[in-house]
Amino acid sequence: VVLLEIITGRPPILNLPEKTHITQWVNSRLNCGDIDNIVDTRLQGDYDRNSIWKALEVALSCTSIVSVERLTMSNVTTQLKDCLVPEFTRNAFSIQEFPLKISSEISPSTR
């Protein structure tokens, strides 16, 4: 859900004519192929559609009602890194120029 909030720039519960969960809102637009109206307008169209599409698929797979259909955090990390490849290509960066220190073995910090 947090990833959907980041991509859309919207809160988890949208106050449309009736309260709608962000997953329902995104799914309804994706089913129509309406990806441009899902992405946060503050990006002003400066994004790779394939990257966004993949990131949305990852986010939505994490919200599946059936728990066995949800991705593991390790898979989420791997797939999100893969989402960045088209962005790097589009912006002429290489993956080596932008090191990612994302660990799929994150543990909670002590309080």
XYZ file of N, CA and C in Angstrom:
333
model
N 0.831 -1.191 0.000
C 0.000 0.000 0.000
C 0.878 1.257 0.000
N 1.975 1.208 0.748
C 2.884 2.357 0.782
C 3.468 2.618 -0.607
N 3.821 1.568 -1.309
C 4.346 1.730 -2.668
C 3.296 2.359 -3.584
N 2.051 1.975 -3.434
C 0.978 2.589 -4.226
C 0.840 4.072 -3.886
N 0.987 4.410 -2.610
C 0.931 5.815 -2.200
C 2.060 6.612 -2.846
N 3.252 6.016 -2.897
C 4.409 6.695 -3.489
C 4.192 6.910 -4.986
N 3.728 5.888 -5.676
C 3.537 5.976 -7.131
C 2.426 6.958 -7.491
N 1.338 6.923 -6.738
C 0.176 7.741 -7.082
C 0.183 9.127 -6.449
N 0.880 9.268 -5.332
C 0.831 10.531 -4.598
C -0.488 10.717 -3.878
N -1.189 9.618 -3.649
C -2.512 9.663 -3.013
C -2.498 8.896 -1.694
N -3.432 9.218 -0.813
C -3.515 8.509 0.470
C -4.117 7.114 0.288
N -3.999 6.253 1.304
C -4.523 4.887 1.172
C -6.042 4.823 1.029
N -6.738 5.776 1.604
C -8.195 5.857 1.451
C -8.503 7.160 0.728
N -9.119 7.033 -0.438
C -9.436 8.214 -1.234
C -10.862 8.656 -0.947
N -11.047 9.951 -0.799
C -12.378 10.504 -0.568
C -12.990 10.912 -1.897
N -13.406 9.923 -2.642
C -14.107 10.164 -3.896
C -15.579 10.316 -3.523
N -16.484 10.198 -4.442
C -17.879 10.267 -3.995
C -18.138 9.352 -2.794
N -17.426 8.237 -2.743
C -17.468 7.371 -1.566
C -16.036 6.972 -1.252
N -15.783 6.581 -0.026
C -14.418 6.211 0.353
C -13.990 4.969 -0.413
N -12.811 5.052 -1.033
C -12.292 3.972 -1.863
C -10.861 3.678 -1.452
N -10.549 2.403 -1.287
C -9.179 2.019 -0.960
C -8.307 2.195 -2.197
N -7.073 2.592 -1.991
C -6.154 2.876 -3.099
C -5.970 1.670 -4.024
N -6.008 0.455 -3.478
C -5.853 -0.734 -4.328
C -7.016 -0.864 -5.303
N -8.219 -0.571 -4.842
C -9.388 -0.627 -5.730
C -9.291 0.447 -6.809
N -8.877 1.631 -6.401
C -8.760 2.753 -7.329
C -7.730 2.447 -8.410
N -6.554 1.943 -8.010
C -5.497 1.610 -8.970
C -5.944 0.471 -9.884
N -6.519 -0.584 -9.302
C -6.971 -1.722 -10.113
C -7.979 -1.302 -11.172
N -8.921 -0.450 -10.811
C -9.944 -0.037 -11.776
C -9.322 0.721 -12.947
N -8.310 1.522 -12.682
C -7.651 2.262 -13.754
C -6.729 1.369 -14.581
N -6.050 0.444 -13.924
C -5.181 -0.482 -14.658
C -5.984 -1.371 -15.591
N -7.156 -1.794 -15.154
C -8.011 -2.636 -15.998
C -8.413 -1.921 -17.282
N -8.438 -0.592 -17.241
C -8.749 0.201 -18.433
C -7.485 0.629 -19.173
N -6.320 0.241 -18.661
C -5.056 0.644 -19.272
C -4.716 2.103 -19.041
N -5.307 2.682 -18.007
C -5.195 4.111 -17.730
C -4.033 4.404 -16.778
N -2.819 4.063 -17.178
C -1.668 4.205 -16.285
C -1.277 5.665 -16.056
N -1.454 6.519 -17.050
C -1.042 7.916 -16.909
C -1.854 8.671 -15.864
N -3.084 8.254 -15.626
C -3.900 8.910 -14.607
C -3.739 8.277 -13.232
N -2.858 7.287 -13.129
C -2.547 6.671 -11.841
C -1.332 7.346 -11.222
N -0.350 7.655 -12.058
C 0.936 8.176 -11.591
C 0.785 9.596 -11.052
N 1.516 9.871 -9.978
C 1.532 11.187 -9.340
C 1.785 12.270 -10.391
N 0.904 13.241 -10.455
C 1.014 14.314 -11.450
C 2.264 15.166 -11.248
N 2.817 15.148 -10.035
C 4.032 15.933 -9.784
C 5.226 15.417 -10.586
N 5.129 14.198 -11.113
C 6.195 13.681 -11.978
C 6.138 14.306 -13.370
N 5.022 14.941 -13.688
C 4.822 15.647 -14.951
C 5.186 14.793 -16.165
N 4.840 13.514 -16.092
C 5.079 12.614 -17.215
C 6.522 12.167 -17.378
N 7.395 12.566 -16.466
C 8.820 12.225 -16.568
C 9.105 10.890 -15.883
N 8.679 9.816 -16.522
C 8.891 8.467 -16.001
C 8.784 7.481 -17.154
N 9.348 6.323 -16.933
C 9.256 5.253 -17.918
C 7.991 4.445 -17.627
N 7.111 4.356 -18.595
C 5.834 3.656 -18.394
C 6.037 2.197 -18.000
N 7.036 1.543 -18.583
C 7.286 0.143 -18.235
C 7.725 0.000 -16.783
N 8.548 0.928 -16.309
C 8.981 0.902 -14.908
C 7.787 1.052 -13.974
N 6.936 2.005 -14.281
C 5.757 2.245 -13.442
C 4.830 1.038 -13.485
N 4.616 0.497 -14.668
C 3.731 -0.662 -14.816
C 4.218 -1.816 -13.947
N 5.527 -2.100 -14.014
C 6.095 -3.189 -13.223
C 5.988 -2.899 -11.728
N 6.262 -1.665 -11.335
C 6.179 -1.299 -9.918
C 4.746 -1.436 -9.409
N 3.776 -1.066 -10.234
C 2.370 -1.226 -9.847
C 2.009 -2.699 -9.700
N 2.506 -3.526 -10.606
C 2.249 -4.966 -10.500
C 2.833 -5.530 -9.211
N 4.037 -5.093 -8.859
C 4.665 -5.541 -7.608
C 3.811 -5.102 -6.423
N 3.440 -3.839 -6.405
C 2.651 -3.306 -5.292
C 1.322 -4.039 -5.149
N 0.648 -4.257 -6.261
C -0.651 -4.927 -6.201
C -0.519 -6.393 -5.815
N 0.563 -7.034 -6.230
C 0.740 -8.436 -5.836
C 0.955 -8.554 -4.329
N 1.470 -7.504 -3.718
C 1.665 -7.509 -2.263
C 0.352 -7.329 -1.504
N -0.689 -6.908 -2.204
C -1.972 -6.664 -1.546
C -3.001 -7.749 -1.840
N -2.558 -8.832 -2.450
C -3.470 -9.926 -2.775
C -4.162 -10.448 -1.519
N -5.436 -10.730 -1.634
C -6.205 -11.268 -0.510
C -5.702 -12.659 -0.145
N -5.277 -13.411 -1.147
C -4.765 -14.767 -0.934
C -3.282 -14.662 -0.578
N -2.940 -15.028 0.638
C -1.579 -14.806 1.133
C -0.504 -15.513 0.316
N -0.785 -16.700 -0.201
C 0.239 -17.420 -0.971
C 0.528 -16.751 -2.314
N -0.331 -15.840 -2.746
C -0.113 -15.117 -3.996
C 0.756 -13.877 -3.796
N 0.995 -13.492 -2.534
C 1.810 -12.315 -2.253
C 3.289 -12.633 -2.428
N 4.035 -11.648 -2.889
C 5.475 -11.803 -3.058
C 6.174 -11.798 -1.704
N 7.307 -12.478 -1.640
C 8.148 -12.374 -0.448
C 8.884 -11.038 -0.530
N 9.403 -10.564 0.589
C 10.136 -9.301 0.574
C 11.385 -9.402 -0.295
N 11.984 -10.569 -0.336
C 13.148 -10.775 -1.196
C 12.760 -10.589 -2.662
N 11.615 -11.151 -3.058
C 11.126 -10.985 -4.433
C 10.746 -9.539 -4.717
N 10.149 -8.881 -3.735
C 9.782 -7.473 -3.905
C 11.033 -6.649 -4.181
N 12.061 -6.858 -3.376
C 13.313 -6.120 -3.543
C 13.906 -6.352 -4.925
N 13.975 -7.597 -5.339
C 14.534 -7.934 -6.650
C 13.728 -7.295 -7.772
N 12.413 -7.405 -7.690
C 11.568 -6.871 -8.760
C 11.597 -5.345 -8.807
N 11.683 -4.699 -7.641
C 11.763 -3.237 -7.645
C 13.093 -2.765 -8.232
N 14.160 -3.494 -7.959
C 15.443 -3.165 -8.595
C 15.314 -3.300 -10.111
N 14.636 -4.348 -10.565
C 14.426 -4.554 -12.002
C 13.608 -3.418 -12.617
N 12.701 -2.847 -11.835
C 11.882 -1.728 -12.322
C 12.739 -0.512 -12.647
N 13.867 -0.388 -11.979
C 14.725 0.776 -12.185
C 15.550 0.706 -13.467
N 15.745 -0.482 -14.007
C 16.597 -0.637 -15.194
C 16.131 0.248 -16.353
N 14.838 0.244 -16.723
C 14.419 1.134 -17.819
C 14.638 2.615 -17.496
N 14.498 2.988 -16.223
C 14.746 4.378 -15.831
C 16.211 4.734 -16.015
N 17.095 3.831 -15.617
C 18.523 4.079 -15.793
C 18.859 4.193 -17.275
N 18.284 3.334 -18.078
C 18.532 3.354 -19.515
C 18.023 4.658 -20.123
N 16.842 5.042 -19.720
C 16.218 6.261 -20.240
C 17.028 7.496 -19.873
N 17.595 7.487 -18.690
C 18.360 8.635 -18.212
C 19.861 8.475 -18.420
N 20.260 7.445 -19.182
C 21.662 7.191 -19.532
C 22.548 6.967 -18.311
N 21.997 6.378 -17.262
C 22.787 5.985 -16.102
C 23.043 4.494 -16.213
N 24.063 4.056 -15.574
C 24.256 2.615 -15.467
C 23.961 2.216 -14.037
N 23.652 0.973 -13.847
C 23.338 0.483 -12.511
C 24.548 0.648 -11.594
N 25.767 0.624 -12.158
C 26.966 0.800 -11.354
C 27.110 2.242 -10.871
N 26.597 3.204 -11.629
C 26.688 4.607 -11.235
C 25.740 4.938 -10.095
N 24.775 4.096 -9.863
C 23.765 4.351 -8.844
C 23.647 3.112 -7.976
N 24.578 2.930 -7.058
C 24.556 1.704 -6.255
C 23.336 1.641 -5.349
N 22.728 0.491 -5.317
C 21.568 0.282 -4.461
C 21.982 -0.546 -3.264
N 21.787 -0.003 -2.106
C 22.131 -0.708 -0.879
C 20.844 -1.206 -0.229
N 20.055 -1.915 -0.998
C 18.789 -2.430 -0.497
C 18.993 -3.877 -0.099
N 18.703 -4.168 1.129
C 18.855 -5.538 1.605
C 17.487 -6.152 1.807
N 17.351 -7.375 1.375
C 16.084 -8.070 1.597
C 16.081 -8.729 2.968
N 17.144 -8.570 3.695
C 17.279 -9.165 5.019
C 17.176 -8.079 6.079
N 16.188 -7.238 5.985
C 16.019 -6.134 6.916
C 15.389 -6.653 8.197
N 15.965 -6.253 9.306
C 15.389 -6.631 10.590
C 15.056 -5.357 11.350
N 14.084 -5.438 12.241
C 13.695 -4.241 12.981
C 14.830 -3.762 13.880
N 14.926 -2.460 14.011
C 15.948 -1.904 14.893
C 15.470 -1.966 16.339
N 16.412 -1.981 17.251
C 16.049 -2.020 18.667
C 15.535 -0.664 19.091
N 14.682 -0.671 20.069
C 14.102 0.592 20.545
C 14.674 0.958 21.871
